[in-house]
Structure formats: C-alpha cells, structure tokens
PDB file of C-alpha atoms and ligand atoms in Angstrom:
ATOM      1  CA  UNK Q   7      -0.017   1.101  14.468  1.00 64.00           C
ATOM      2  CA  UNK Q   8      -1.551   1.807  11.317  1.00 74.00           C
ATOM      3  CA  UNK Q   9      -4.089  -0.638  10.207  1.00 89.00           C
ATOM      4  CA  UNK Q  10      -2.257  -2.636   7.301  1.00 93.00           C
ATOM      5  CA  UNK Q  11      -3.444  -1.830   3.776  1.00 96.00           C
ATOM      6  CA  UNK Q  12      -4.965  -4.163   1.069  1.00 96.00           C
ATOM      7  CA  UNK Q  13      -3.396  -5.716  -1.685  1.00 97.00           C
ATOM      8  CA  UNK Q  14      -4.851  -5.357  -5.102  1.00 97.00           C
ATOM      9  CA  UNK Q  15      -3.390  -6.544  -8.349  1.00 98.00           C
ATOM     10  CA  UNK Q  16      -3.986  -4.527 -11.699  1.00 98.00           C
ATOM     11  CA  UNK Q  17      -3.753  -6.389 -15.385  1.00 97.00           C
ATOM     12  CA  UNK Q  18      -4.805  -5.828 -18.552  1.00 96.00           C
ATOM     13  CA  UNK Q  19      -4.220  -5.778 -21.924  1.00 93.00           C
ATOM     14  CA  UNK Q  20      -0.902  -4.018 -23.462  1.00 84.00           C
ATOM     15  CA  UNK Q  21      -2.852  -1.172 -25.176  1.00 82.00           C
ATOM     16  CA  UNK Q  22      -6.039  -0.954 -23.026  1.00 88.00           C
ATOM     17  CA  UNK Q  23      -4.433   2.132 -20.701  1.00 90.00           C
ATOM     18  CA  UNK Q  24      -3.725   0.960 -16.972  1.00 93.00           C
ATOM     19  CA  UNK Q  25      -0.620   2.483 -16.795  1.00 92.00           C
ATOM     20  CA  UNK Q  26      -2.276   5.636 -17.329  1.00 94.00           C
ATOM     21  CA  UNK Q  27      -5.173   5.141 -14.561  1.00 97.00           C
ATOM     22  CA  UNK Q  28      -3.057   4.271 -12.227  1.00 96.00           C
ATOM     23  CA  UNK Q  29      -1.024   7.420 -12.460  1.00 94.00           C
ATOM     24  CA  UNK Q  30      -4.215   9.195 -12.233  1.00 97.00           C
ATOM     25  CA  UNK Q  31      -5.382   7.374  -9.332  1.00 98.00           C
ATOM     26  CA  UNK Q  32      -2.355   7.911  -7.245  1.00 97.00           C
ATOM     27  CA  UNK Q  33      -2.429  11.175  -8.321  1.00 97.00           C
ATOM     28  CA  UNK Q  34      -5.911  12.559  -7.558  1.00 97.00           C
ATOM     29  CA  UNK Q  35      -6.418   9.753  -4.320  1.00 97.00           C
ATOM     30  CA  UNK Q  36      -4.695   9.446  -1.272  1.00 96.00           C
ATOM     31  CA  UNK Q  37      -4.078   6.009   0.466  1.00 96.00           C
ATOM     32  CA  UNK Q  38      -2.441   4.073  -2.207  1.00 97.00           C
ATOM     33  CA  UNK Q  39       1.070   3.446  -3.247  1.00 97.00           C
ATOM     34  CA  UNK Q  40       2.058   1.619  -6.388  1.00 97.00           C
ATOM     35  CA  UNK Q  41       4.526  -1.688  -6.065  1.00 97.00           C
ATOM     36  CA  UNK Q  42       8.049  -0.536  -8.047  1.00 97.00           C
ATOM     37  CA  UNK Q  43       8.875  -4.388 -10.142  1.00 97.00           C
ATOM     38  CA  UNK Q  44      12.062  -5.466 -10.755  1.00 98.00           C
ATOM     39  CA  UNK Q  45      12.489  -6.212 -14.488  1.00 98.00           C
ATOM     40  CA  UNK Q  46      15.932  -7.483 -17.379  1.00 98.00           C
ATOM     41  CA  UNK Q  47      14.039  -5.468 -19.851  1.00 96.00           C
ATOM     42  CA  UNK Q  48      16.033  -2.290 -21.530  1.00 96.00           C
ATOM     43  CA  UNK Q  49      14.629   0.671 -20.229  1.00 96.00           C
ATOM     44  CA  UNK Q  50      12.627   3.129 -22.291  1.00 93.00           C
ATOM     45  CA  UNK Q  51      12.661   6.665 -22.845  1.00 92.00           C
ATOM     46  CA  UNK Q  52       9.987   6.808 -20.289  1.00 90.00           C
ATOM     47  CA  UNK Q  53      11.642   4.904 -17.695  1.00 94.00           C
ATOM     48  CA  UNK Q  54      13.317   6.077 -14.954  1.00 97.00           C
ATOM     49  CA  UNK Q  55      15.508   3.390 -12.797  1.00 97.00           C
ATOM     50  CA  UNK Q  56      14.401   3.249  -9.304  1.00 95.00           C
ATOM     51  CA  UNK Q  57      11.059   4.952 -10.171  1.00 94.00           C
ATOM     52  CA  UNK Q  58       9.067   2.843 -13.163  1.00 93.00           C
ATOM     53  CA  UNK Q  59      11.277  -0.268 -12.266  1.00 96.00           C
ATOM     54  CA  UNK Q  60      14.449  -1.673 -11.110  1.00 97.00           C
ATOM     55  CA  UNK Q  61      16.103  -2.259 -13.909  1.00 98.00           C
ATOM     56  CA  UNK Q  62      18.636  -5.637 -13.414  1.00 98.00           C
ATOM     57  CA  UNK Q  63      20.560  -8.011 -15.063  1.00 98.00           C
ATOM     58  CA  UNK Q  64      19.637 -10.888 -15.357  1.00 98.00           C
ATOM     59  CA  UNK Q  65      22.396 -12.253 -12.703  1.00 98.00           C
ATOM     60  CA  UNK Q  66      21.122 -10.075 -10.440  1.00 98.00           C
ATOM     61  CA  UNK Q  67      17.544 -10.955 -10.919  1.00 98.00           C
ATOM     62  CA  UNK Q  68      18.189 -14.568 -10.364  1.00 98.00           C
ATOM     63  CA  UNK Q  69      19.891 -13.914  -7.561  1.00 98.00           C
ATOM     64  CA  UNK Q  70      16.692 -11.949  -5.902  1.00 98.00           C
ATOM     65  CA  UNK Q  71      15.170 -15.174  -6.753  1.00 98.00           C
ATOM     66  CA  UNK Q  72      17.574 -17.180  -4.952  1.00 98.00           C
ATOM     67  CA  UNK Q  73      17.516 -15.034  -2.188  1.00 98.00           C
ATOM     68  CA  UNK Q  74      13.436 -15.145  -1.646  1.00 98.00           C
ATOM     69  CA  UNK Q  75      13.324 -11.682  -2.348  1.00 98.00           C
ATOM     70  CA  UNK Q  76      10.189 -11.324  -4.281  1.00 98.00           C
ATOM     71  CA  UNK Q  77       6.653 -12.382  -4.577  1.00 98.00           C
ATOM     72  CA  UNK Q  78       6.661 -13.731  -7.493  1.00 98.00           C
ATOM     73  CA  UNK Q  79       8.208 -13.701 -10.932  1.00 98.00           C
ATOM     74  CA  UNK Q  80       7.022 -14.457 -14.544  1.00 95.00           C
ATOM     75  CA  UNK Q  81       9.123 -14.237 -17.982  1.00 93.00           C
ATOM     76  CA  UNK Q  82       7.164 -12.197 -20.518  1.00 88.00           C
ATOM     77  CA  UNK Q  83       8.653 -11.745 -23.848  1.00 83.00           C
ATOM     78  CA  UNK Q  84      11.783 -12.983 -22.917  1.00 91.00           C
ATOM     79  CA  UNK Q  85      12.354 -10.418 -19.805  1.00 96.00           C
ATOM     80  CA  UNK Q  86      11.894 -11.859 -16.454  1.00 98.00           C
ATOM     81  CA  UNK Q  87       9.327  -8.919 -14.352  1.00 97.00           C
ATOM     82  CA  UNK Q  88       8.880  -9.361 -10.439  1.00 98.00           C
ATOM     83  CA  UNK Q  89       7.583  -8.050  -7.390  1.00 98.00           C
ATOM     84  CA  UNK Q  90      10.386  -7.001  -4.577  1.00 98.00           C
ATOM     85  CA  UNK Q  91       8.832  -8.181  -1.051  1.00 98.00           C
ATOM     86  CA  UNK Q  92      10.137  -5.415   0.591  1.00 96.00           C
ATOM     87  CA  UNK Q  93       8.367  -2.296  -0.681  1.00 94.00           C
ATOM     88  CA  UNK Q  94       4.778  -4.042  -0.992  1.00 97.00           C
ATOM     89  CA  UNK Q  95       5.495  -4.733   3.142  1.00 97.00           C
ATOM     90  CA  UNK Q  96       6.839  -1.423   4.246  1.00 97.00           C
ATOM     91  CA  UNK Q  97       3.724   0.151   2.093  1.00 96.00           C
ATOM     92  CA  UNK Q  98       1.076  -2.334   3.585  1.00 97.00           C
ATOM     93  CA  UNK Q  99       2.658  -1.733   7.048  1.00 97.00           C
ATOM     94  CA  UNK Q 100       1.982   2.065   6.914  1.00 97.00           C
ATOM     95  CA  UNK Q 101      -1.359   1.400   5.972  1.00 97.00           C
ATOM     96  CA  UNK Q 102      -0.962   2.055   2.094  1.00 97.00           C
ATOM     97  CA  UNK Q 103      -3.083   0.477   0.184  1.00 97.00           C
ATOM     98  CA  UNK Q 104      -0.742  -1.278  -2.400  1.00 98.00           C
ATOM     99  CA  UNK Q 105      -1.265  -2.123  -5.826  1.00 98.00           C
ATOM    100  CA  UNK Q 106       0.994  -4.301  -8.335  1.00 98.00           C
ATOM    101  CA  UNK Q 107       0.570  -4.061 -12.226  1.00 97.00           C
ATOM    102  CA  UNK Q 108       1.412  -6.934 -13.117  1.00 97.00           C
ATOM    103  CA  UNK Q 109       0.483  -9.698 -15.728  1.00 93.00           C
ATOM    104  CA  UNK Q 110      -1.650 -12.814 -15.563  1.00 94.00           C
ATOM    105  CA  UNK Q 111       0.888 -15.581 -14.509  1.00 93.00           C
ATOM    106  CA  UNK Q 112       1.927 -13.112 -11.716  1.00 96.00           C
ATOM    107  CA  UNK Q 113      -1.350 -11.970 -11.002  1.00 97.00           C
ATOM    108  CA  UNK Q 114      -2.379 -15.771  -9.986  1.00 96.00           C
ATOM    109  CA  UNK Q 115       0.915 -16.291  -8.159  1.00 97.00           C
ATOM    110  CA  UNK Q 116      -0.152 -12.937  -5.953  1.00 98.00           C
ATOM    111  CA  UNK Q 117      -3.791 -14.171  -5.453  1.00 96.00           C
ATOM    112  CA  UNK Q 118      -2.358 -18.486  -3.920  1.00 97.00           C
ATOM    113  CA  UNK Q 119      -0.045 -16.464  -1.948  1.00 97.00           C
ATOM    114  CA  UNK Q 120      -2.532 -13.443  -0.429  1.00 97.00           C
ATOM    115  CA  UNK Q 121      -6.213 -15.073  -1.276  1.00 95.00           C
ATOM    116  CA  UNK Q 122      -7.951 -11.725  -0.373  1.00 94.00           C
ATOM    117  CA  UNK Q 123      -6.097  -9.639  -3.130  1.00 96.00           C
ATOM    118  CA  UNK Q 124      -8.466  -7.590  -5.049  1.00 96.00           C
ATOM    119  CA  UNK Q 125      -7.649  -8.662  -8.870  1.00 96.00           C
ATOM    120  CA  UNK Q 126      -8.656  -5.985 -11.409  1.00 97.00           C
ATOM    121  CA  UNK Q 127      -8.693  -6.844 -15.521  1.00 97.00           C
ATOM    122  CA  UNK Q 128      -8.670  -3.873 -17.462  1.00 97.00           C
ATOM    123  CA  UNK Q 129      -9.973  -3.886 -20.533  1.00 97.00           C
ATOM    124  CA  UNK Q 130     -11.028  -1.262 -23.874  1.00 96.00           C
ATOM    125  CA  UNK Q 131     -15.101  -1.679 -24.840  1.00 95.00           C
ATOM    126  CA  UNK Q 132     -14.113  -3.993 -27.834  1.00 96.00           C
ATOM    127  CA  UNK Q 133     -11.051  -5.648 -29.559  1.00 96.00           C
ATOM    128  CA  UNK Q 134     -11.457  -3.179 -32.247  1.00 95.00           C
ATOM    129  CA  UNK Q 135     -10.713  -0.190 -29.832  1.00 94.00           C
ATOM    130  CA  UNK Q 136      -7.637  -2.154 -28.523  1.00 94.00           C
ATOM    131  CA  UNK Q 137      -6.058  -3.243 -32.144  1.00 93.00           C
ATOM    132  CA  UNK Q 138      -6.981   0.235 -32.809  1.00 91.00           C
ATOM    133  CA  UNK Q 139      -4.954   1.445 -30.019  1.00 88.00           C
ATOM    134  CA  UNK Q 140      -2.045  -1.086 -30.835  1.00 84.00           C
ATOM    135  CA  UNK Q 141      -1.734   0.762 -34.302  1.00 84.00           C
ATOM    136  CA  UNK Q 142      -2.035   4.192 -32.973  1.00 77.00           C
ATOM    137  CA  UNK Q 143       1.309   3.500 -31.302  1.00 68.00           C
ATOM    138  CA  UNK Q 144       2.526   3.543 -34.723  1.00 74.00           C
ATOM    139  CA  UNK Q 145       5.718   1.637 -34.092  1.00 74.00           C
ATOM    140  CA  UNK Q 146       4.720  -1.645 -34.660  1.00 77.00           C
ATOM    141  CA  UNK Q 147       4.640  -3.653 -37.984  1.00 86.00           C
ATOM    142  CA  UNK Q 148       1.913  -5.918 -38.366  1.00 88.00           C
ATOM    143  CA  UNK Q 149       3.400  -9.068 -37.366  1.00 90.00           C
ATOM    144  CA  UNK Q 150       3.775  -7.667 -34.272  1.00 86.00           C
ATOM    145  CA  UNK Q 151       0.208  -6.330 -34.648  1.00 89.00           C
ATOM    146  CA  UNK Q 152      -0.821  -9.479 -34.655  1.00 91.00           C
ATOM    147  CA  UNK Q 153       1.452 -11.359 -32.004  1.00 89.00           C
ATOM    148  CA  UNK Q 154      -0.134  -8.630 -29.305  1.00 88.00           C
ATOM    149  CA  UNK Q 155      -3.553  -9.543 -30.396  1.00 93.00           C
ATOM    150  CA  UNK Q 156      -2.424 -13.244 -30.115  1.00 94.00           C
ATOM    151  CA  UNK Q 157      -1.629 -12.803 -27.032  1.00 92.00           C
ATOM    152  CA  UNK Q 158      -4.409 -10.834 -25.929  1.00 94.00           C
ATOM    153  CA  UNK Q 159      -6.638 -13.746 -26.636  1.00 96.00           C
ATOM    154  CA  UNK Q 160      -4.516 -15.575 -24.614  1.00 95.00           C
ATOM    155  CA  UNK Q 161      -5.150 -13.248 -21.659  1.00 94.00           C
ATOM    156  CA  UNK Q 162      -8.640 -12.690 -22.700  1.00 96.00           C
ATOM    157  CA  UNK Q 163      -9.392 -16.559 -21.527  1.00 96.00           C
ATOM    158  CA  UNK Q 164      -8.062 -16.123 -17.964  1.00 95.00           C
ATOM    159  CA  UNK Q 165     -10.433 -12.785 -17.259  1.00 95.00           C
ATOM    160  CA  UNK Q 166     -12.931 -14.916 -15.636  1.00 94.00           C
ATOM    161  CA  UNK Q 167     -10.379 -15.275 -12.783  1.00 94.00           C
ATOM    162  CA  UNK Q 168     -10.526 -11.763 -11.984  1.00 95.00           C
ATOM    163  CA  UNK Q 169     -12.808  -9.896  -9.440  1.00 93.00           C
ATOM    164  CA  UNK Q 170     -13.587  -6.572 -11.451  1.00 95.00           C
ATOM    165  CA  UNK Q 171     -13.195  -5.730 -14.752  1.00 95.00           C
ATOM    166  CA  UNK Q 172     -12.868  -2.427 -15.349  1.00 96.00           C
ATOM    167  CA  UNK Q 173     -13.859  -0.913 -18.822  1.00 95.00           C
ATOM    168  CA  UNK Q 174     -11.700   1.769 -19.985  1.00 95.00           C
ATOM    169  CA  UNK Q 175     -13.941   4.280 -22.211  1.00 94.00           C
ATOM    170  CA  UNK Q 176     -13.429   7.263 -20.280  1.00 96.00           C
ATOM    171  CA  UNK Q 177     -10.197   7.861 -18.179  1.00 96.00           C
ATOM    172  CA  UNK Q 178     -12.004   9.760 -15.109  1.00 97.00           C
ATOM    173  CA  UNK Q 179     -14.730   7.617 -14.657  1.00 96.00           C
ATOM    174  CA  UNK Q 180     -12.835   4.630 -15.291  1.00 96.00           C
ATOM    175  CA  UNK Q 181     -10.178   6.302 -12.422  1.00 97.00           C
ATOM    176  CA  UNK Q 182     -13.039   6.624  -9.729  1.00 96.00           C
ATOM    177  CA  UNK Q 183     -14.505   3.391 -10.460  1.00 95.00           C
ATOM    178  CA  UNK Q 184     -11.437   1.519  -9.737  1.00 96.00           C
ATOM    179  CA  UNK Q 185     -11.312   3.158  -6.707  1.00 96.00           C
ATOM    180  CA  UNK Q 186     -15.055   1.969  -5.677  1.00 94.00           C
ATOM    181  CA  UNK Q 187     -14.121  -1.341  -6.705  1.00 93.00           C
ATOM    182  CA  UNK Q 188     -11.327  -1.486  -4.252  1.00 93.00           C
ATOM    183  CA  UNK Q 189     -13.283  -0.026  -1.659  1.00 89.00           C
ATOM    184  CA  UNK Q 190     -16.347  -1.721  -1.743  1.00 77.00           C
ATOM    185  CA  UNK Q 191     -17.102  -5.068  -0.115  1.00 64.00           C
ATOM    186  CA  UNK Q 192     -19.380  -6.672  -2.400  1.00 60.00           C
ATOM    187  CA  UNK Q 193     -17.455  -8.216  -5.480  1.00 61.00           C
ATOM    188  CA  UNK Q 194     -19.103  -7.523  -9.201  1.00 60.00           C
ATOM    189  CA  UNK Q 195     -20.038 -10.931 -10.512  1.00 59.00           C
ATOM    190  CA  UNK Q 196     -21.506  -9.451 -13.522  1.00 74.00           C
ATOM    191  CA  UNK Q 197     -18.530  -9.318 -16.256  1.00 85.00           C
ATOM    192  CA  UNK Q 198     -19.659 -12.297 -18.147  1.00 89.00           C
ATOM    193  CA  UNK Q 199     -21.305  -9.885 -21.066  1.00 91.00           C
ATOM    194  CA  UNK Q 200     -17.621  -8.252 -21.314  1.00 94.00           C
ATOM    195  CA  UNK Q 201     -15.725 -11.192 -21.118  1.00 95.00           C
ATOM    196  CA  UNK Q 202     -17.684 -13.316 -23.828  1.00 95.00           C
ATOM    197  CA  UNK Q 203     -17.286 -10.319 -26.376  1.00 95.00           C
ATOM    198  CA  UNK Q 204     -13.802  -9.560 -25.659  1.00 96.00           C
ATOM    199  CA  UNK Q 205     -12.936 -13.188 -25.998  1.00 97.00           C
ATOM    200  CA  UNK Q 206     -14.863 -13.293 -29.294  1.00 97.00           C
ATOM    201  CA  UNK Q 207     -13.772 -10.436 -31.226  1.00 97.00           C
ATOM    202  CA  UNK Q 208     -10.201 -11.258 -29.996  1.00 97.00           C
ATOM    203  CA  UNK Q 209     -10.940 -14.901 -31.609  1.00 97.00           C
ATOM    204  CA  UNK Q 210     -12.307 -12.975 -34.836  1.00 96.00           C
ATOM    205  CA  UNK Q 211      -8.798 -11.283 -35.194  1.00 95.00           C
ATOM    206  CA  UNK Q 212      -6.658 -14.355 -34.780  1.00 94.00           C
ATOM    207  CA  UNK Q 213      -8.574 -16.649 -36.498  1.00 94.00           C
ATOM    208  CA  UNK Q 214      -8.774 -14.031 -39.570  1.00 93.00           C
ATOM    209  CA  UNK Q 215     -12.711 -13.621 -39.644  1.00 93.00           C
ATOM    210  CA  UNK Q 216     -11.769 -10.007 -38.687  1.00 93.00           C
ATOM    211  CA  UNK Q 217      -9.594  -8.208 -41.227  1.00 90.00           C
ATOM    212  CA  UNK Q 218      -6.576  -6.135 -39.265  1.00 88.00           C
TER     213      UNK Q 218
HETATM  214  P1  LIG E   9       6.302  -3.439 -19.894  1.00 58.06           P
HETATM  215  O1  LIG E   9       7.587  -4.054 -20.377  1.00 58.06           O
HETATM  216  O2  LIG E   9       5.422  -3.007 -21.033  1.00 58.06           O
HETATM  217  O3  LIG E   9       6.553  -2.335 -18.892  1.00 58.06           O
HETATM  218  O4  LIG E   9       5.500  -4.564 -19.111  1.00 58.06           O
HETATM  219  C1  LIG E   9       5.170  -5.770 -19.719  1.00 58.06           C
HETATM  220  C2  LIG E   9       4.206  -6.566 -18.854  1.00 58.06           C
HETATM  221  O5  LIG E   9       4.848  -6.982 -17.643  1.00 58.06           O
HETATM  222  C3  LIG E   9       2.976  -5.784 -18.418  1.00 58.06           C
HETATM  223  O6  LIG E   9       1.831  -6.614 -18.636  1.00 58.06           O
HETATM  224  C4  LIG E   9       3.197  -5.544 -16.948  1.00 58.06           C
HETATM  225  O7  LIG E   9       1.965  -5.446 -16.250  1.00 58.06           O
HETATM  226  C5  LIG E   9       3.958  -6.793 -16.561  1.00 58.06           C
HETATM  227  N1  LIG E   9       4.721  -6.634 -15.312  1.00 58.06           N
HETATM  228  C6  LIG E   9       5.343  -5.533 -14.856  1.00 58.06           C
HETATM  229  N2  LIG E   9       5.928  -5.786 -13.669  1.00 58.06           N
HETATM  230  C7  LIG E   9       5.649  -7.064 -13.347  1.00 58.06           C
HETATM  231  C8  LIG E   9       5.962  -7.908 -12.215  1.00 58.06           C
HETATM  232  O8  LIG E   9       6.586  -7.519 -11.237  1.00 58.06           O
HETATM  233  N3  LIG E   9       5.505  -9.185 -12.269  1.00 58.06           N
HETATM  234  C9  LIG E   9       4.791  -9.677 -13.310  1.00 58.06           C
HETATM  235  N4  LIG E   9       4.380 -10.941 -13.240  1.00 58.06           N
HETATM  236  N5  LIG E   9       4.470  -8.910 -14.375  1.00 58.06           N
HETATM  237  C10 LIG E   9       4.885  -7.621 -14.398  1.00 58.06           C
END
C-alpha cells in the first residue's frame, strides 16, 4: 500500500494569486492532487461543476453537513464553502499529497482536526501590490475596494498561525518554493518581518492614512 500522503492547507488573500500557483504546481509536479470544495456560490465563467467545485444548494449543502460528509465548513460572504471527506481520503490513500484552498476559519478547523497539516499563507510583497491587484480586476467599485481590503486586515491578523508564508513576486519561484516548503522538515519561523508590514500597510488602508 502506498504510503498515505500529507495534508497541506493553502490561504491567502483574494487578489494575492494562489489559485494560479496551485495550477502551476499541479501542473509542472507530480505527487499532489488538489481537494474539489463544495460551495452555494453561483458559478463563474471560469467554473466548471465537478471540476473547480461542487456547486449545491444550499439544501443540499446542509444536508452534507448533516450527514458528516465534510471536514469542515465556513460561510464566507454569505456562501457556505466546504471540504467533501471523501476525495481528500481516496487522494491521501493513494499516496497523493493533498492540498485544500481554503480560507482562515477552515484552515484552523483542518489544522484541530489533522495537527500535522502543513498551513501555507500566501501573500503579495506589500498591501499596495494587493489593492493594486484588487483594482486591476477592474470590476469592482470602490466600496467593494475597500470591504476586500477590510477584510484582508482581518486575515492579515491570523497569519501568525500559519507555518510558511509564501511571498508571491514571481510565479515560478514562488511555485517551487511552495513545493520545498511542503517537502522540507524544518518549519520557517522567520515570517515575522512579512507579517508586521502586511498587517501595517493593511491598517494604513482601512484606517485612511493610506489614500486608495
Ligand atoms: P471563491 O468564491 O473566490 O472561489 O472563494 C472564496 C474563498 O473561499 C476563498 O478564500 C477560498 O479559498 C475559500 N474556500 C474555497 N473552498 C473552501 C472550502 O472548502 N472551505 C473553506 N473554509 N473555504 C473555502
């Protein structure tokens, strides 16, 4: 039997590209296999039912709950997202190495439940890069400008809870050092520098020191 796989969990700011690492990890390493969540948000244009998520109602997600068929759950934005118990299993089984990108609440549920999950933060090199980022969608008004930078203070105080965190400046490097991290045995206590600043700049914007 295959040996069974680790668990690592994947968050970060909405804006600061982990959707787009992972794809690129998966893609260029072998060994890993990325946790499909259950979700009552509309799909996107992207999205792809069975594939990005499993896309439910909101019956049928609280009856997954009911049933005990997921990890854990959190509401974000109104949407319940959660992690089906069944695929994350099956992966680990066959020696995958699984990981779930998933938000903070989640992310602590995941580490109570499994205490050696690898939990990775992803963050840009400064709040300017992300609110940059945020308006380079070019879809959102500035209220909601502001709400996701709100928020990403929020998230900003629970990074010290992670293992890594992983700065996103350059999408290969930041690719093969994700995979290091979750290779290597030694855990990186040194994030303080990143997580003061982050947690700073972030407090600039909301407060209004910064201008948007
Ligand atoms: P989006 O709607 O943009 O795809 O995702 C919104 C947020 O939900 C992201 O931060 C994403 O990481 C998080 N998320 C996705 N799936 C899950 C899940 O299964 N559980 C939890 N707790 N969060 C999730």
């Amino acid at each position: 039997m295959a040996k069974e796989g680790l668990l690592a969990v994947v968050s970060g700011f909405s804006g600061a590209g982990k959707g787009t690492i992972m794809k690129k990890l998966l893609k260029t390493h072998d060994g890993y296999a990325l946790s499909i969540s259950a979700t009552t948000r509309k799909p996107r244009s992207e999205d792809k039912d069975g594939v990005t998520y499993f896309f439910k109602t909101k019956e049928e997600f609280e009856s997954m709950i009911e049933k005990g068929e997921l990890y854990e759950y959190a509401s974000y934005q109104g949407n319940y997202y959660g992690t089906p118990k069944a695929y994350v299993d099956e992966q680990r089984q066959a020696g995958k190495d699984v990981l779930l990108e998933i938000e903070v609440q989640g992310a602590a549920k995941i580490k109570e439940k499994f205490p050696e999950t690898i939990l990775v933060f992803v963050t840009p090199p400064s709040a300017e890069i992300l609110r940059d980022r945020l308006v380079g969608r070019g879809t959102e008004t500035e209220e909601e400008i502001r709400g996701r930078l709100a928020r990403a203070a929020e998230e900003a105080a629970l990074m010290d809870r992670y293992d890594y965190i992983l700065v996103n400046d350059d999408l290969d490097r930041a690719v093969e050092e994700l995979d290091a991290y979750l290779h290597s045995d030694h855990k990186n206590k040194d994030n303080k520098e990143i997580i003061e600043k982050m947690n700073r700049e972030l407090a600039a914007y909301v407060k209004g020191d910064t201008q948007l």
